Coordinates of C-alpha atoms and ligand atoms in Angstrom, one line a residue:
M18 CA 56.6 44.4 125.3
D19 CA 58.8 44.8 128.3
S20 CA 59.8 48.4 128.4
T21 CA 61.8 48.5 131.7
P22 CA 65.0 46.7 131.6
P23 CA 65.9 44.8 134.8
A24 CA 68.1 47.0 137.0
H25 CA 70.1 44.0 138.1
G26 CA 71.5 41.2 136.1
N27 CA 72.2 43.4 133.1
P28 CA 75.6 43.0 131.7
A29 CA 78.0 45.8 132.2
P30 CA 77.8 48.5 129.4
D31 CA 81.1 47.3 127.9
S32 CA 80.0 43.7 127.5
L33 CA 76.5 44.8 126.3
A34 CA 78.3 47.0 123.8
A35 CA 80.5 44.0 122.7
A36 CA 77.4 41.8 122.3
I37 CA 75.6 44.4 120.2
R38 CA 78.6 44.8 118.0
A39 CA 78.8 41.0 117.6
G40 CA 75.2 41.1 116.2
D41 CA 73.5 39.5 119.3
R42 CA 69.8 40.4 118.7
R43 CA 68.8 40.0 122.3
A44 CA 71.6 42.4 123.4
L45 CA 70.4 44.8 120.7
A46 CA 66.8 44.7 122.0
R47 CA 68.1 45.1 125.5
G48 CA 70.2 48.1 124.5
I49 CA 67.3 49.8 122.7
T50 CA 65.0 49.2 125.8
L51 CA 67.7 50.8 127.8
V52 CA 67.9 54.0 125.7
E53 CA 64.1 54.1 125.7
S54 CA 63.9 54.1 129.5
T55 CA 63.3 57.3 131.3
R56 CA 64.7 56.2 134.6
P57 CA 67.7 58.3 135.6
D58 CA 69.9 55.3 136.4
H59 CA 69.0 53.7 133.1
R60 CA 69.8 57.0 131.3
A61 CA 73.3 57.0 132.8
E62 CA 73.8 53.4 131.7
A63 CA 72.5 54.3 128.2
E64 CA 74.9 57.2 127.9
G65 CA 77.7 54.8 128.8
L66 CA 76.6 52.3 126.2
L67 CA 76.2 55.0 123.5
A68 CA 79.6 56.4 124.3
S69 CA 81.3 53.1 123.8
L70 CA 79.4 52.4 120.6
L71 CA 79.8 55.8 119.1
P72 CA 83.0 55.1 117.2
H73 CA 81.2 52.2 115.4
T74 CA 78.2 54.2 114.2
G75 CA 77.4 56.1 111.1
G76 CA 77.7 53.1 108.6
A77 CA 74.1 52.8 107.6
V78 CA 71.9 54.5 105.0
R79 CA 69.4 56.5 107.2
L80 CA 66.2 56.6 105.3
G81 CA 63.0 58.3 106.5
I82 CA 59.7 57.2 105.1
S83 CA 56.4 59.0 105.6
G84 CA 52.9 59.0 104.1
V85 CA 49.3 59.2 105.3
P86 CA 47.8 56.1 106.9
G87 CA 46.6 53.7 104.2
V88 CA 49.1 54.8 101.5
G89 CA 50.9 51.5 101.9
K90 CA 53.9 52.3 104.1
S91 CA 54.1 48.9 105.8
T92 CA 53.4 47.0 102.6
F93 CA 56.1 49.1 100.9
I94 CA 58.7 48.7 103.7
E95 CA 58.1 45.0 103.6
A96 CA 58.7 44.7 99.9
F97 CA 61.6 47.2 99.9
G98 CA 63.3 45.7 102.9
L99 CA 63.1 42.2 101.5
H100 CA 64.6 43.5 98.2
V101 CA 67.5 45.2 100.1
I102 CA 68.0 41.9 102.1
G103 CA 68.0 40.1 98.8
Q104 CA 70.9 42.3 97.7
G105 CA 72.8 41.2 100.8
G106 CA 71.8 44.0 103.2
K107 CA 70.7 44.0 106.8
V108 CA 67.6 46.2 107.3
A109 CA 66.2 47.7 110.5
V110 CA 62.9 49.6 110.8
L111 CA 62.1 52.0 113.6
A112 CA 58.8 53.8 113.9
V113 CA 58.1 57.3 115.1
D114 CA 54.4 57.3 116.0
P115 CA 53.2 60.4 117.8
S116 CA 49.8 58.8 118.4
S117 CA 51.5 56.5 120.9
Q118 CA 51.8 59.5 123.2
R119 CA 48.0 59.7 123.6
T120 CA 47.0 56.1 123.6
G121 CA 50.0 54.7 125.4
G122 CA 50.2 52.1 122.7
S123 CA 51.3 52.4 119.2
I124 CA 49.1 52.5 116.1
L125 CA 52.1 51.3 114.1
G126 CA 52.4 48.4 116.5
D127 CA 48.7 47.5 116.6
K128 CA 48.3 45.3 113.5
T129 CA 50.6 42.7 112.3
R130 CA 52.8 44.6 109.9
M131 CA 55.6 43.6 107.7
E132 CA 55.1 39.9 108.7
E133 CA 57.7 38.4 106.4
L134 CA 60.3 41.0 107.0
S135 CA 59.8 40.8 110.8
R136 CA 60.6 37.1 110.7
H137 CA 63.7 37.5 108.6
G138 CA 67.0 37.0 110.4
R139 CA 68.6 40.0 108.6
A140 CA 65.8 42.3 109.6
F141 CA 65.0 44.1 112.9
I142 CA 61.7 45.9 113.5
R143 CA 61.0 48.0 116.5
P144 CA 57.7 49.8 117.1
S145 CA 57.6 53.3 118.4
P146 CA 58.3 53.8 122.1
A147 CA 55.6 55.4 124.0
G148 CA 56.9 58.8 125.0
T149 CA 55.6 61.9 126.6
T150 CA 56.8 64.3 123.9
L151 CA 57.7 64.0 120.2
G152 CA 61.1 65.3 121.3
G153 CA 61.5 62.3 123.7
V154 CA 60.4 59.8 121.1
A155 CA 62.8 61.4 118.5
R156 CA 65.7 61.3 120.9
R157 CA 65.2 57.6 121.6
T158 CA 64.8 56.8 117.9
R159 CA 68.1 58.6 117.1
E160 CA 69.8 56.6 119.8
A161 CA 68.3 53.3 118.7
M162 CA 69.6 54.2 115.2
L163 CA 73.1 54.5 116.6
L164 CA 72.8 51.1 118.3
L165 CA 71.5 49.5 115.0
E166 CA 74.5 50.9 113.1
A167 CA 76.9 49.6 115.7
A168 CA 75.2 46.2 115.2
G169 CA 76.0 46.3 111.5
F170 CA 72.7 47.2 109.9
D171 CA 73.3 48.9 106.6
L172 CA 69.9 50.3 106.1
V173 CA 67.9 51.9 108.9
I174 CA 64.4 53.0 108.0
V175 CA 62.6 55.4 110.2
E176 CA 58.9 55.3 109.5
T177 CA 56.4 57.9 110.5
V178 CA 52.7 58.4 110.0
G179 CA 52.0 61.4 107.8
V180 CA 50.4 63.5 110.5
G181 CA 51.7 66.7 112.1
Q182 CA 55.2 67.4 113.2
S183 CA 56.7 64.0 113.3
E184 CA 57.9 64.3 109.6
T185 CA 60.1 67.2 110.5
A186 CA 61.6 65.3 113.4
V187 CA 62.3 62.3 111.2
A188 CA 63.7 64.4 108.3
D189 CA 66.0 65.8 110.9
M190 CA 67.5 62.4 111.7
V191 CA 67.9 60.8 108.3
D192 CA 70.1 61.1 105.2
L193 CA 67.1 61.2 102.9
F194 CA 63.4 61.5 103.4
L195 CA 61.1 59.5 101.2
L196 CA 57.5 60.6 100.8
L197 CA 55.0 57.9 99.8
L198 CA 52.0 59.3 98.1
P199 CA 48.7 57.8 96.8
P200 CA 47.9 57.6 93.1
A201 CA 45.5 60.5 93.3
G202 CA 45.3 63.7 91.3
G203 CA 43.5 67.0 91.2
D204 CA 41.9 67.9 94.5
E205 CA 43.6 65.3 96.5
L206 CA 46.9 66.7 95.3
Q207 CA 46.1 70.0 96.8
G208 CA 45.5 68.3 100.1
I209 CA 49.1 67.2 100.5
K210 CA 50.8 69.6 102.8
K211 CA 53.3 71.7 100.9
G212 CA 55.6 71.7 103.9
I213 CA 55.9 67.9 103.9
V214 CA 56.6 67.8 100.1
E215 CA 59.4 70.3 100.7
L216 CA 61.0 67.9 103.2
A217 CA 61.1 65.1 100.6
D218 CA 64.3 64.0 98.9
L219 CA 62.5 61.4 97.0
I220 CA 58.8 61.0 96.1
V221 CA 57.2 57.6 95.3
V222 CA 53.7 57.2 94.1
N223 CA 52.5 53.8 95.4
K224 CA 49.7 51.5 94.2
A225 CA 50.7 51.8 90.6
D226 CA 48.9 48.6 89.7
G227 CA 45.6 47.3 88.3
D228 CA 43.0 50.0 87.8
L229 CA 45.3 52.5 89.4
V230 CA 48.1 52.5 86.9
A231 CA 46.8 55.4 84.9
A232 CA 46.0 57.5 88.0
A233 CA 49.5 56.8 89.3
R234 CA 51.1 57.9 86.0
H235 CA 49.0 61.1 86.1
A236 CA 50.0 61.7 89.7
V237 CA 53.7 61.3 88.9
A238 CA 53.3 63.9 86.2
E239 CA 51.5 66.3 88.5
Y240 CA 54.0 65.9 91.3
R241 CA 56.9 66.5 88.9
H242 CA 55.2 69.6 87.7
A243 CA 54.5 70.8 91.3
L244 CA 58.1 70.2 92.3
H245 CA 59.3 72.4 89.5
M246 CA 57.9 75.3 91.5
L247 CA 60.0 74.5 94.5
R248 CA 63.5 75.7 95.0
P249 CA 65.8 72.7 95.2
A250 CA 67.4 72.2 98.7
S251 CA 70.7 71.1 97.1
P252 CA 72.1 72.2 93.8
H253 CA 73.3 68.6 93.4
W254 CA 69.9 66.9 93.7
R255 CA 66.6 67.3 92.0
V256 CA 63.8 65.5 93.8
P257 CA 62.8 62.6 91.6
V258 CA 59.2 61.3 91.4
L259 CA 58.9 57.5 90.9
S260 CA 56.0 55.1 91.0
C261 CA 55.8 51.6 92.3
S262 CA 53.5 48.9 93.5
A263 CA 54.3 47.6 96.9
I264 CA 52.0 44.7 96.3
T265 CA 53.4 43.4 93.0
G266 CA 56.9 44.7 93.6
T267 CA 57.0 46.6 90.3
G268 CA 59.2 49.6 90.7
V269 CA 60.5 48.7 94.1
P270 CA 64.1 47.9 93.0
E271 CA 64.2 51.2 91.2
V272 CA 63.5 53.0 94.5
W273 CA 66.5 51.3 96.1
E274 CA 68.5 52.2 93.0
M275 CA 67.5 55.9 93.4
V276 CA 68.6 55.8 97.1
G277 CA 72.0 54.7 95.8
R278 CA 72.0 57.5 93.2
Y279 CA 71.2 60.0 95.9
R280 CA 74.2 58.8 97.9
A281 CA 76.4 58.8 94.9
A282 CA 75.4 62.4 94.1
L283 CA 75.6 63.8 97.6
G284 CA 78.2 61.6 99.3
P285 CA 81.2 62.9 97.5
T286 CA 80.1 66.5 97.6
G287 CA 80.0 66.3 101.4
D288 CA 76.3 67.2 101.5
I289 CA 75.4 64.0 103.5
D290 CA 78.2 64.6 106.0
R291 CA 77.2 68.2 106.4
R292 CA 73.6 67.2 106.9
R293 CA 74.6 64.7 109.6
A294 CA 76.9 67.2 111.3
E295 CA 74.1 69.8 111.3
Q296 CA 71.6 67.2 112.7
A297 CA 74.0 66.3 115.5
R298 CA 74.5 69.9 116.4
A299 CA 70.7 70.5 116.4
W300 CA 70.2 67.4 118.5
M301 CA 72.6 68.7 121.1
W302 CA 70.6 71.9 121.3
S303 CA 67.3 70.0 121.6
E304 CA 68.9 68.0 124.5
I305 CA 69.9 71.3 126.1
R306 CA 66.4 72.7 125.7
E307 CA 64.7 69.5 127.0
N308 CA 67.0 69.3 130.0
L309 CA 66.6 73.0 130.9
I310 CA 62.8 72.8 130.7
A311 CA 62.9 69.7 132.8
A312 CA 65.1 71.3 135.4
F313 CA 63.0 74.5 135.3
T314 CA 59.7 72.7 135.9
A315 CA 61.1 70.5 138.6
D316 CA 62.6 73.5 140.5
P317 CA 60.8 73.8 143.9
S318 CA 60.8 77.6 143.9
V319 CA 59.4 77.7 140.3
K320 CA 56.8 75.1 141.2
A321 CA 55.6 77.2 144.1
L322 CA 55.0 80.2 141.9
L323 CA 53.8 78.4 138.7
A324 CA 50.1 78.0 139.2
E325 CA 49.6 81.5 140.5
T326 CA 51.7 83.0 137.7
E327 CA 49.8 81.0 135.0
A328 CA 46.5 82.2 136.5
D329 CA 47.7 85.8 136.4
V330 CA 48.7 85.4 132.7
A331 CA 45.4 83.7 131.8
A332 CA 43.4 86.5 133.6
G333 CA 45.4 89.2 131.8
R334 CA 46.9 90.6 135.1
L335 CA 50.4 89.9 133.9
T336 CA 52.0 89.9 130.4
P337 CA 53.4 86.5 129.4
G338 CA 56.8 88.2 129.0
M339 CA 56.7 89.6 132.6
A340 CA 55.5 86.3 133.9
A341 CA 58.3 84.4 132.2
Q342 CA 60.9 86.8 133.7
R343 CA 59.4 86.4 137.1
L344 CA 59.7 82.6 136.9
L345 CA 63.1 82.7 135.4
T346 CA 64.4 85.1 138.1
R347 CA 63.2 82.6 140.7
F348 CA 64.8 79.7 138.8
R349 CA 68.2 81.5 138.7
G350 CA 67.9 81.8 142.4
Ligands
GDP14 P1 50.0 52.1 105.8 O1 48.9 52.5 106.7 O2 50.6 53.3 105.1 O3 51.1 51.3 106.5 O4 49.4 51.2 104.7 P2 49.4 49.6 104.5 O5 50.7 49.1 104.1 O6 48.8 49.0 105.8 O7 48.4 49.5 103.3 C1 47.1 50.0 103.3 C2 46.2 49.3 102.3 O8 46.7 49.6 101.0 C3 46.2 47.8 102.5 O9 45.0 47.3 102.2 C4 47.2 47.3 101.4 O10 47.0 46.0 100.9 C5 47.0 48.3 100.3 N1 48.2 48.5 99.5 C6 49.4 48.8 99.9 N2 50.3 48.9 98.9 C7 49.6 48.7 97.8 C8 49.9 48.6 96.4 O11 51.0 48.8 95.9 N3 48.8 48.4 95.5 C9 47.5 48.3 96.0 N4 46.6 48.1 95.0 N5 47.2 48.3 97.3 C10 48.2 48.5 98.2

């Protein structure tokens, strides 16, 4: 995939914005490529584009989906997305895949995933951008989400592999976070990280079909029991545990129905608006942090002292606190 938009021959931000709002898919793809670019001139263009589209954002259901590799995320998103499209919706899928940092490519993009959905005219699927940091990938995903909303998508799914910190990053950019779990019980249940379960607004046990129906039923009961021990994040919502089969489609419409119930429960109370407002505020601070760190590490006087100071800290000649002060004093000039 072409990750650097041509510097010349691009339409002006305003006409690109207009084309995105009109639902032009190529313009949308070009806009996303622009926000993914790390080139300073592209960044300025991307900010202009986002500024003109901002009044037209916010209209989508923002849904995060996570689960360990093999649990059936792509199979589920395919079935779920097609169901929502069948109800008249327009569905976009973005991926946050931290592994793409290491490989330069994307695990989520490797195999042919969501084949039918990806061919559908009312769907738009974008693999994870390769980024240097999770923060960088998260920023670009948030911005892509805004472009998709301006383009009229009413469901934006942000998918992440269930490993490490990407769940938190995704939970911090969506209205609700769906955790897809395997139909396992007992020991395997213990293995699910508690912190990730705590992020979930909705839990779905997948693969409830064939020989696995009984195991899935058992898992649903165990997760429900386990959730009783957790303090609810909102007094207006108790995290439901559903089961489905992404392959047969059984239970998939019920998941979409539950998303609707979540919105009906937390929309009127202002919970979703507050969550979005808090996310926007936190995002601003993460932009500030990223920019400060970038300016700090690029500063020539800091650079000149950095290797030596790090060596002093590693050798125990300087405390980390003193070392930081020394560098920060240099940075402030
Ligand atoms: P991902 O890595 O989480 O995206 O998982 P995939 O969607 O690629 O699915 C992993 C494997 O589980 C594939 O072989 C799927 O066919 C299988 N699978 C996915 N959903 C179901 C399901 O509902 N029932 C059964 N029996 N298998 C499923």
